[in-house]
Structures are given as structure tokens and as C-alpha cells.
Coordinates of C-alpha atoms and ligand atoms in Angstrom, one line a residue:
X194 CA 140.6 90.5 58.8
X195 CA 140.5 92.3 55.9
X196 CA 137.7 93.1 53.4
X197 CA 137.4 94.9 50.4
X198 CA 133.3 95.3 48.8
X199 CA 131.9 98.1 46.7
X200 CA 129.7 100.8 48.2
X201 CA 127.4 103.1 45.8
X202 CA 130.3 101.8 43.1
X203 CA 133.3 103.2 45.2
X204 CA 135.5 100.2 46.1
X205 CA 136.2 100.4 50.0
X206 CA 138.1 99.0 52.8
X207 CA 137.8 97.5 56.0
X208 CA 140.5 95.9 58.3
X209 CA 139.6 94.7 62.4
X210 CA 141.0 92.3 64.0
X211 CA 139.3 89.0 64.6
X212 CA 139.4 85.5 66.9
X213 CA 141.0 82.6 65.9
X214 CA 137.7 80.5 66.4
X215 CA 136.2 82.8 63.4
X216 CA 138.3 81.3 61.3
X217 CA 137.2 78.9 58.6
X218 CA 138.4 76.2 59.4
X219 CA 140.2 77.3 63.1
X220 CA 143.5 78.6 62.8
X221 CA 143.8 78.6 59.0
X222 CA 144.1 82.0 56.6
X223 CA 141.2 80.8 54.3
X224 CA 137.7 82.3 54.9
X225 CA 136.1 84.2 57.7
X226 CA 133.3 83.5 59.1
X227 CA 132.3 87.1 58.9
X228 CA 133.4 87.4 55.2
X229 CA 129.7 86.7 53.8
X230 CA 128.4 89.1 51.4
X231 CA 132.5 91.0 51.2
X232 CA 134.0 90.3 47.9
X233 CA 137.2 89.6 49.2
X234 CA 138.1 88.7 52.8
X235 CA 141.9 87.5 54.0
X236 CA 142.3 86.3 57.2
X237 CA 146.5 86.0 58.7
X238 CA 148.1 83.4 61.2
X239 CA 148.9 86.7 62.8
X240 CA 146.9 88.9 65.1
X241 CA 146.9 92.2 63.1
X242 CA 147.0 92.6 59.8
X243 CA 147.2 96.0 58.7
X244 CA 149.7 96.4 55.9
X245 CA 147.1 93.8 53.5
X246 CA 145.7 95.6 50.3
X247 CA 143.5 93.4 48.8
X248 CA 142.0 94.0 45.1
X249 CA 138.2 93.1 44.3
X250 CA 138.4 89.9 42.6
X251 CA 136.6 88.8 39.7
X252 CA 134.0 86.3 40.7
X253 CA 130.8 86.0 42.6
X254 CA 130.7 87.5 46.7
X255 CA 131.5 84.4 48.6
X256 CA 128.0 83.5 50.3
X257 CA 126.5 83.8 46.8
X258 CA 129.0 81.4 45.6
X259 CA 127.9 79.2 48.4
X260 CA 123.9 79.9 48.1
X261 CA 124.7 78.1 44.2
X262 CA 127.1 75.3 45.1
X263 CA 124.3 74.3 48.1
X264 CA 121.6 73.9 45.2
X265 CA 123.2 71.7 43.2
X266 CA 122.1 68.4 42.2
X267 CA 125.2 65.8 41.3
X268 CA 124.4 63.7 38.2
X269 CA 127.6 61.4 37.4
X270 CA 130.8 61.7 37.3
X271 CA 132.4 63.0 33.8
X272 CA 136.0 62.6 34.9
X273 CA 138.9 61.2 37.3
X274 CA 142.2 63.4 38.0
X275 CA 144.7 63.8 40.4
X276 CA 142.8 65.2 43.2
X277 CA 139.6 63.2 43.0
X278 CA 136.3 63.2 40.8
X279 CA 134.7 65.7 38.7
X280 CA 130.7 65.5 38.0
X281 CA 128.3 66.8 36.0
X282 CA 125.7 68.7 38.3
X283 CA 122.3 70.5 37.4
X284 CA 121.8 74.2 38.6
X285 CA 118.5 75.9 37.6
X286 CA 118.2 73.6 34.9
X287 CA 121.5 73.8 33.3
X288 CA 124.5 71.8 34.0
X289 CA 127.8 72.8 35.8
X290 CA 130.8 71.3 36.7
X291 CA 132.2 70.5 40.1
X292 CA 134.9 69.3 41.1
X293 CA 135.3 67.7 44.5
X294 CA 138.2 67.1 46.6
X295 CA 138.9 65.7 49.7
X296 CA 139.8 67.4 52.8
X297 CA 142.8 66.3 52.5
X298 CA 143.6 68.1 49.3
X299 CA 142.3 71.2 51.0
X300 CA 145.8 73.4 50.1
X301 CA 145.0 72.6 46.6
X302 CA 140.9 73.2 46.6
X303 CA 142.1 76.4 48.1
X304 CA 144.8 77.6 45.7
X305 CA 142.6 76.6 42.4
X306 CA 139.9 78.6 43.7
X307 CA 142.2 81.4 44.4
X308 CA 143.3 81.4 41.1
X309 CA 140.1 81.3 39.0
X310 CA 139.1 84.2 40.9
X311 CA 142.2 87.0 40.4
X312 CA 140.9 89.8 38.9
X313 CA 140.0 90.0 35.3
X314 CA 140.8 86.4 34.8
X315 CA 137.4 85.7 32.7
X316 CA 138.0 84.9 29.0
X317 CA 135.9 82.9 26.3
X318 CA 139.0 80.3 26.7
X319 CA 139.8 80.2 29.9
X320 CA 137.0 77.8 32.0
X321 CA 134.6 79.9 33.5
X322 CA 134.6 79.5 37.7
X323 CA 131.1 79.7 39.2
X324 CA 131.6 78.9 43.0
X325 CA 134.1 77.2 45.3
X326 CA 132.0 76.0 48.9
X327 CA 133.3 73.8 51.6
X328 CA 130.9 71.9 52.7
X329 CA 131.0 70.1 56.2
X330 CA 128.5 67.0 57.0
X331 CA 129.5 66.5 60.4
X332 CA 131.6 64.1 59.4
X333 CA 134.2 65.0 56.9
X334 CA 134.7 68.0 54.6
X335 CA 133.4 68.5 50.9
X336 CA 135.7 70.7 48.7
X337 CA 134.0 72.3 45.4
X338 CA 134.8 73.9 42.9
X339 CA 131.7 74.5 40.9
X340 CA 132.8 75.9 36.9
X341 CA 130.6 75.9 33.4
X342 CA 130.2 72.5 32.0
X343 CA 131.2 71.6 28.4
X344 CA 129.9 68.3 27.3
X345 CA 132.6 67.4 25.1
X346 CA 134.9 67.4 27.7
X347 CA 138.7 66.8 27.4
X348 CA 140.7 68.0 24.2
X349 CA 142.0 64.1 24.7
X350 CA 138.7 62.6 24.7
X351 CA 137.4 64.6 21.8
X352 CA 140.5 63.8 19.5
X353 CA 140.2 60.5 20.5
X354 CA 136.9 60.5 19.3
X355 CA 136.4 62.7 16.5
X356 CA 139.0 64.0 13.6
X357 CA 138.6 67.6 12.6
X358 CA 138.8 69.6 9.2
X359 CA 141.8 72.1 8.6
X360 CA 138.8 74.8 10.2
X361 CA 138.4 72.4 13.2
X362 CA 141.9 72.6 13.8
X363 CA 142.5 76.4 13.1
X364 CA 139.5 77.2 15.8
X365 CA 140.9 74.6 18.6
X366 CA 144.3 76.0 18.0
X367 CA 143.7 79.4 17.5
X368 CA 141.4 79.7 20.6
X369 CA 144.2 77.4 22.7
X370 CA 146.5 80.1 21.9
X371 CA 143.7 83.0 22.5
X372 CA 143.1 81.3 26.2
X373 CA 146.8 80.6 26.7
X374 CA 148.0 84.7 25.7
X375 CA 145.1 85.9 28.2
X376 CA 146.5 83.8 30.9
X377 CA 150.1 84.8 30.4
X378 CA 149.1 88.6 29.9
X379 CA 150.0 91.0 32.6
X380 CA 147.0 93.9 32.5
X381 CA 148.7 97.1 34.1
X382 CA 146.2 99.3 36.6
X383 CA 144.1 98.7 39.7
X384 CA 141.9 96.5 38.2
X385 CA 145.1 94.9 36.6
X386 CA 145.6 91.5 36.3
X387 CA 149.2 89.6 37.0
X388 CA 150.6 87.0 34.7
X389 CA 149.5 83.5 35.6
X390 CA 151.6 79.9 34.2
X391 CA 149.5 77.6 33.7
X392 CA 152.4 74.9 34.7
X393 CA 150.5 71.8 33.6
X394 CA 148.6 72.0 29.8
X395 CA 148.1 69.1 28.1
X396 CA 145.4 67.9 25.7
X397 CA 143.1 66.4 29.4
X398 CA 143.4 69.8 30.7
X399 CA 141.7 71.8 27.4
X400 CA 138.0 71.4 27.3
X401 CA 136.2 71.8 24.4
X402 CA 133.3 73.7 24.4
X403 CA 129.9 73.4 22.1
X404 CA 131.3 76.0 19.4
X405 CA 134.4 73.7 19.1
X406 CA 136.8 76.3 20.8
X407 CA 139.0 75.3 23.8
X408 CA 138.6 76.6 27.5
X409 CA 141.4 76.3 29.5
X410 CA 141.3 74.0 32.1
X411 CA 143.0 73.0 35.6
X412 CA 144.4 76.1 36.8
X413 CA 145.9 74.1 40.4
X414 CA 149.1 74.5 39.7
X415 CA 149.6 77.7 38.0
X416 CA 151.6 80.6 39.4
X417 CA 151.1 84.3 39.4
X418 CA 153.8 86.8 38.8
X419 CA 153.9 90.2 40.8
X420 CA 155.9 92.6 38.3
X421 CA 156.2 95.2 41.0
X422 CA 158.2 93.1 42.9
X423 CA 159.6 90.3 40.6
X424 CA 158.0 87.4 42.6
X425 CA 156.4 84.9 42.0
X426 CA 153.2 84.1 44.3
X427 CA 154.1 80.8 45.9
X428 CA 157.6 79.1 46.4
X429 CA 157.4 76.9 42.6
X430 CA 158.4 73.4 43.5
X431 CA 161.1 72.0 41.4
X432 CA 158.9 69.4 38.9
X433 CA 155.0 69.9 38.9
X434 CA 152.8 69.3 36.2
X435 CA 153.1 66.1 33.7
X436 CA 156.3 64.4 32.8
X437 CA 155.1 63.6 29.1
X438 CA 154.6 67.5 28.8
X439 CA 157.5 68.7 30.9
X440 CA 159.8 71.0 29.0
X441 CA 163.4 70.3 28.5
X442 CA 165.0 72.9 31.3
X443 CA 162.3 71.4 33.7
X444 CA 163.5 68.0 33.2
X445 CA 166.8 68.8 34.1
X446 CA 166.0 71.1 35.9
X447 CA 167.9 74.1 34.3
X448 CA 164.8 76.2 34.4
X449 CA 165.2 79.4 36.1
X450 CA 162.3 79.3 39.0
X451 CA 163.5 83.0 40.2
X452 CA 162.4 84.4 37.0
X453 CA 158.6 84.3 35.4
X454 CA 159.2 84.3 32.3
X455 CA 160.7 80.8 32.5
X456 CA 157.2 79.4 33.0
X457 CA 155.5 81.0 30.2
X458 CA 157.9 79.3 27.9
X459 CA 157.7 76.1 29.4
X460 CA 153.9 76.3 28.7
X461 CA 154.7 77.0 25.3
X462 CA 156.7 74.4 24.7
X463 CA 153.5 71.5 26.6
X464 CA 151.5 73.9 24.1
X465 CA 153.4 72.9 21.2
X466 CA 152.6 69.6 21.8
X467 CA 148.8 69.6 22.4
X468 CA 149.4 71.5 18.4
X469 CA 151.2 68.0 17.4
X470 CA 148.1 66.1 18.8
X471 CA 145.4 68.3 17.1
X472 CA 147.1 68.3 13.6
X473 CA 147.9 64.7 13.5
X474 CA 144.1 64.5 13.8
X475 CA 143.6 66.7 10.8
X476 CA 141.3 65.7 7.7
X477 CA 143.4 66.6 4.7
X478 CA 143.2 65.2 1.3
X479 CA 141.2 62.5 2.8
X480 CA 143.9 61.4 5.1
X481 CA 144.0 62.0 8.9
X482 CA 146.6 59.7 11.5
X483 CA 144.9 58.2 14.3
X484 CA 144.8 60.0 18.0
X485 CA 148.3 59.4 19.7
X486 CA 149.9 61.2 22.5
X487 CA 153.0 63.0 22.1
X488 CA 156.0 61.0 22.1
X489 CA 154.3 57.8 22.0
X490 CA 156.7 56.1 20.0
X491 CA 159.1 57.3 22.0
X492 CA 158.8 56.7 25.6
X493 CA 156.3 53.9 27.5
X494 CA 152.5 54.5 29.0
X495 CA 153.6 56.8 32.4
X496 CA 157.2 57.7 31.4
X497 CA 159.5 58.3 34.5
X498 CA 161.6 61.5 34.2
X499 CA 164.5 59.9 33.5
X500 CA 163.2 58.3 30.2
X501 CA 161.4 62.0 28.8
X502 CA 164.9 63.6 30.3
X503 CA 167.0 60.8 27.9
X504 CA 164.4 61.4 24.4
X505 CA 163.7 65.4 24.9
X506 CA 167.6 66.4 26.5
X507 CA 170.0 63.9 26.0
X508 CA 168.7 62.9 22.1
X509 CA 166.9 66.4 21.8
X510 CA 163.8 64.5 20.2
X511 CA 160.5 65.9 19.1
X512 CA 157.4 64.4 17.9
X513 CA 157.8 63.5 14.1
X514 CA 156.7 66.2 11.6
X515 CA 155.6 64.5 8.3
X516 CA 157.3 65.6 5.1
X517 CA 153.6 66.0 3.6
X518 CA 152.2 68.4 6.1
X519 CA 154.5 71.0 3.5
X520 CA 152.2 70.4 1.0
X521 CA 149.1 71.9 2.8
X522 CA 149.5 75.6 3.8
X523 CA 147.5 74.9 6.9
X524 CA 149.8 72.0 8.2
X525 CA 152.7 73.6 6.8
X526 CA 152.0 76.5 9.4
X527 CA 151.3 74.7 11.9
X528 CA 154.5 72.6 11.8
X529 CA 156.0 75.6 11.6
X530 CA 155.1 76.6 14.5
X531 CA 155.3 73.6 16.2
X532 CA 158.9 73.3 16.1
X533 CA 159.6 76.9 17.2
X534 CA 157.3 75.6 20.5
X535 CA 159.8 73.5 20.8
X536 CA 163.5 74.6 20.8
X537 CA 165.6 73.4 23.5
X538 CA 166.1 77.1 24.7
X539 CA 163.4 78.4 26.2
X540 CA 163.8 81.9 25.5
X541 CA 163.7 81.2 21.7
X542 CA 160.4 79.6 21.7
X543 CA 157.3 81.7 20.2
X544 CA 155.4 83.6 22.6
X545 CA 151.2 83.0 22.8
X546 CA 150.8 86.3 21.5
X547 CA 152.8 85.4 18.4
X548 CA 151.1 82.2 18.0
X549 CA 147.7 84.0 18.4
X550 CA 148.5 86.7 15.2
X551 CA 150.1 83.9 12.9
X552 CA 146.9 81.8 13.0
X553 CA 144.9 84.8 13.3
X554 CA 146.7 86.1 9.8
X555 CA 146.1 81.6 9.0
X556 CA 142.7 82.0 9.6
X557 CA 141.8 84.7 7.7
X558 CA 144.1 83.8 4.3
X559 CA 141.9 80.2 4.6
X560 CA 138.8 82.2 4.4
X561 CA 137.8 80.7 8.1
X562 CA 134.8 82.5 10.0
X563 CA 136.1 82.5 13.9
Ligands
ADP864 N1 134.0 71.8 33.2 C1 134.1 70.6 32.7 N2 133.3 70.1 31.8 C2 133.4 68.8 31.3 N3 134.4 68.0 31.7 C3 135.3 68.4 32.6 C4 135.2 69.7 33.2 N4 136.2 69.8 34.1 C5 136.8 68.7 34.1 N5 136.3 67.8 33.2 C6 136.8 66.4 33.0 O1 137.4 66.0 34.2 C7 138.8 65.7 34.0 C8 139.6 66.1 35.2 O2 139.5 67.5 35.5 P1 140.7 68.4 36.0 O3 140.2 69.8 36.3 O4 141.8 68.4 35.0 O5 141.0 67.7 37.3 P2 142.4 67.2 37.9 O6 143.0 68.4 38.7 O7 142.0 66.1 38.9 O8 143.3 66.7 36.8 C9 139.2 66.5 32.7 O9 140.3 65.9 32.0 C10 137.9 66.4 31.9 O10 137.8 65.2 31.2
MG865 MG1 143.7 67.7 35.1

């Protein structure tokens, strides 16, 4: 095992060598029994385990994050995904989320966790993690993830519900953008942080929080780069994420997987579109489209790959831009930058920095208080 925890504010280290029976659960690298009250704790397959150097990770000690997710009272559920239900919960009389999965998802409980808590991961757009627990009954296992809890939920379910103003739309975008550059960003140092892909945005992955500003959401199947050796931190299978958002060079699967950078500009290409779905939605001159996803005139509900591959590679379509969008600076930007989201070659496309100074530059010129 090995443990890194703070001592009089100096970060220390401790490695020894523990049973297989103190492993939680038996015989898998995920938490030790003993790793209550370390920030960090990694437990190998192998017997020894000296070579580890761990960093402290952002986030609450472990038997902390456990003390909160055992006091929780579930109050409905507030959403379906792939891995199971999400509920609202109260907490010293506020609400949180959690997200429960079953054992059998138990690789991916594991691997969102571990993402939400790399070091210096916390950003105003980026969902704030509270706890992950695993909870046995006896009978089967309960897998949390416990994260702050934004009442308007989805980016989907609030353009479904509501249009915006061209100030709406600047703060969702802008923030999208702020959440999505902070995720991308490597941060050099010991208390560095790698660049993470998010690999799956769409609108039902953005929350939207009370201010109207996005969090990112959904981090499961996001991958993090390690510059110093030009990996990447788990083998990236071929086609993850969702096929209406898939990028071109992941549809037919051109994408270079050896080399990070790859997956940055497929997000920025699913981040174009969630862009398409927040302007369509956009109250100008008295005229705003109804909510649609992208390409919905395009391909059916639930797409297989090969009808996105035909629209997006073989005809290279996008979402329709509307000639009058150029008559409204806002919209006019915002196509803009829509379309150079979207190029066929990924290396051309914006990056989120970019993104994040034109509609900070947008912002400002429309006289908008962020
Ligand atoms: N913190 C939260 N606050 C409010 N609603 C949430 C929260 N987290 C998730 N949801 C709702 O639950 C849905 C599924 O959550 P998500 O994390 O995307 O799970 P999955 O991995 O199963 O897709 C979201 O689309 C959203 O509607
Ligand atoms: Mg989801």
C-alpha cells in the first residue's frame, strides 16, 4: 500500500506492504481497508509496491467522504443514464446529488470517482464531487457518487424548457467553454494537474446551475494525459461516448488514439454542437426556433454509426446555420464559431481556450455582466 497525507502541512509518504484480505473488495487495487483518514491510498495486484508516487488529490480524505455519503437521505430520482439512476438526496439540509450504480458497473463507479478527484480538478464549471462510498448491505453492493445538486438539471432539459436572451446564451456558452478549457488544461508543478478529455459532452451531460452557468458533467469516460511520458491513462477504446456527438475521425475511426491532443478536438467538435443547440434557442428580435437535437433532420431517434458516419463523413454535413443569425452580432459570432468546431480536420478546429477569449471579448462588446 501506499499513502500519501499531510503532516504539520508537509505532504508525506508511506508505503508497507499489506494482505490481500485488506483489500476493498478482496483482491482488487481499489481501497484499503487501512486507507481511512490518508488522502490518497493505492493498493497493487502485486505484493510490493515500491516504485508508486502518488500526488494529494483534491477532494475530501476518504472516511470523511464516507462519514457524508452514510448520512444521506435519498429523495427521488432526478435522472436515468447509462449506468443507472441519479437522485436528489438531502445532507445537512441541503441537497446533493448521487449517483448510484450497480456492482456490476463497479470499473466505471471507480474510474468516475478517480477522475473528479485528480488534483486541482475543482472549477465553478466543472460539477463539484463531494464523496464516492461503496456501500455493502449484506446482500449486494451500493456504488455512490455523491456531487453538488443543480436543480435545473440537464442543459437538454432546460432548453427544452426555457428559451434564453442573447445574455442567457453568452453565460451558458461562455461558461461551457470556461469548464471545458479547465478540463483540457495541463497545470505544470507538483500540485499540477494533467489534461483530462471529457470524451462524451453533449447538452444531458452540462448541468445548469442556479446563476444560469453550466457545470460540467459525467466525467466516466474521460481520459487523462501524462505529458511526461506521452500516455494516455487507460487503453482508449476505439468508439465511446454518443454517436449523435461523435466527431468525424471517431466515426471512422481515423482518430489518432496514441496522441492526446486528438481527444481535445473531438470534444470540440461535440462542443460545437451543444453551441448549435443553445443558439437555436436564442430570443432575438422576438424570434427563437424550438429545442432540437443536433442533426435531427438528418439522421433518426438513436442513430447507428453507420448513418452519423454517412451525414457527418461521407456528405460532410453540419447542422444548418441560418442566413439571419448574420444580422445579429451575437449569433453571427457564434456561428462563427460554430463552424470552426466543426471542420472535418481535427487539428483545425478552435481550441477551448480560443473559444473562451472570443466570447469573453463577445461578452464584454454586448455590455454583459459575467
Ligand atoms: N448533480 C446533478 N444535479 C441535477 N441533475 C443531475 C445531476 N447529475 C446528474 N443529473 C441528471 O441525471 C442525468 C444523468 O446523469 P449522468 O451523470 O450523465 O449519468 P450517466 O453516466 O448515467 O449518463 C443527467 O443528464 C441529469 O439530467
Ligand atoms: Mg450522462
Amino acid at each position: 500500500m501506499a499513502s500519501t497525507f499531510f503532516n504539520n502541512g508537509q505532504e508525506q509518504h508511506i508505503r508497507v506492504c499489506i494482505t490481500r484480505d485488506s483489500l476493498v473488495p478482496p483482491g482488487q487495487p481499489f481501497y484499503c481497508l487501512s486507507a481511512e483518514g490518508y488522502l490518497n491510498t493505492h493498493c497493487c495486484y502485486t505484493d510490493y509496491c515500491n516504485s508508486m508516487d502518488l500526488k494529494i488529490p483534491s477532494g475530501l480524505p476518504l472516511f470523511v467522504q464516507r462519514t457524508v455519503a452514510r448520512t444521506i437521505v435519498l429523495q427521488e430520482i432526478i435522472g436515468k443514464g447509462r449506468f443507472g439512476e441519479v437522485w436528489r438526496g438531502r445532507w445537512r439540509g441541503g441537497d446533493v446529488a448521487v449517483k448510484i450504480f450497480s456492482s456490476r458497473e463497479e470499473r466505471s463507479w471507480f474510474r468516475e470517482a478517480e477522475i473528479y478527484q485528480t488534483i486541482m480538478l475543482r472549477h465553478e464549471n466543472i460539477l463539484g464531487f463531494i464523496a464516492a462510498d461503496n456501500k455493502d448491505n449484506g446482500t449486494w453492493t451500493q456504488l455512490w457518487l455523491v456531487s453538488d445538486y443543480h436543480e435545473y438539471g440537464s442543459l437538454f432539459d432546460y432548453l427544452n424548457r426555457y428559451s434564453v436572451t442573447t445574455e442567457g446564451m453568452i453565460k451558458l456558452t461562455l461558461s461551457a467553454a470556461n469548464g471545458l478549457a479547465h478540463l483540457h488544461m495541463e497545470i505544470l508543478g507538483t500540485q499540477g494537474k494533467p489534461g483530462i478529455a471529457h470524451r462524451d459532452l453533449k447538452s444531458k451531460n452540462i448541468l445548469v446551475k442556479k446563476n444560469c452557468t453550466c457545470a460540467i458533467a459525467d466525467l466516466g469516460l474521460a481520459v487523462r494525459h501524462d505529458s511526461a511520458t506521452d500516455t494516455i491513462d487507460i487503453a482508449p477504446n476505439q468508439r465511446v461516448g454518443t454517436k449523435r456527438y461523435m466527431a468525424p475521425e471517431v466515426l471512422d475511426e481515423t482518430i489518432n488514439m496514441k496522441h492526446f491532443e486528438s481527444f481535445k478536438c473531438a470534444d470540440i467538435y461535440a462542443l460545437g454542437l451543444v453551441y448549435w443547440e443553445i443558439a437555436r434557442r436564442c430570443n432575438t428580435g422576438g424570434v427563437h426556433e424550438e429545442y432540437q437535437l443536433p442533426y435531427y433532420d438528418l439522421v433518426p431517434s438513436d442513430p447507428a454509426i453507420d448513418e452519423m458516419r454517412k451525414v457527418v463523413c461521407d456528405q460532410n454535413q453540419r447542422p444548418n446555420i441560418p442566413n439571419w443569425w448574420q444580422s445579429y452580432e451575437a449569433l453571427r459570432v457564434m456561428g462563427k464559431i460554430m463552424r470552426e468546431c466543426w471542420y472535418a480536420n481535427g487539428a483545425a478546429r478552435l481550441t477551448a481556450l480560443r473559444i473562451k477569449k472570443t466570447l469573453s471579448q463577445l461578452s464584454i462588446d454586448e455590455d454583459i455582466k459575467i
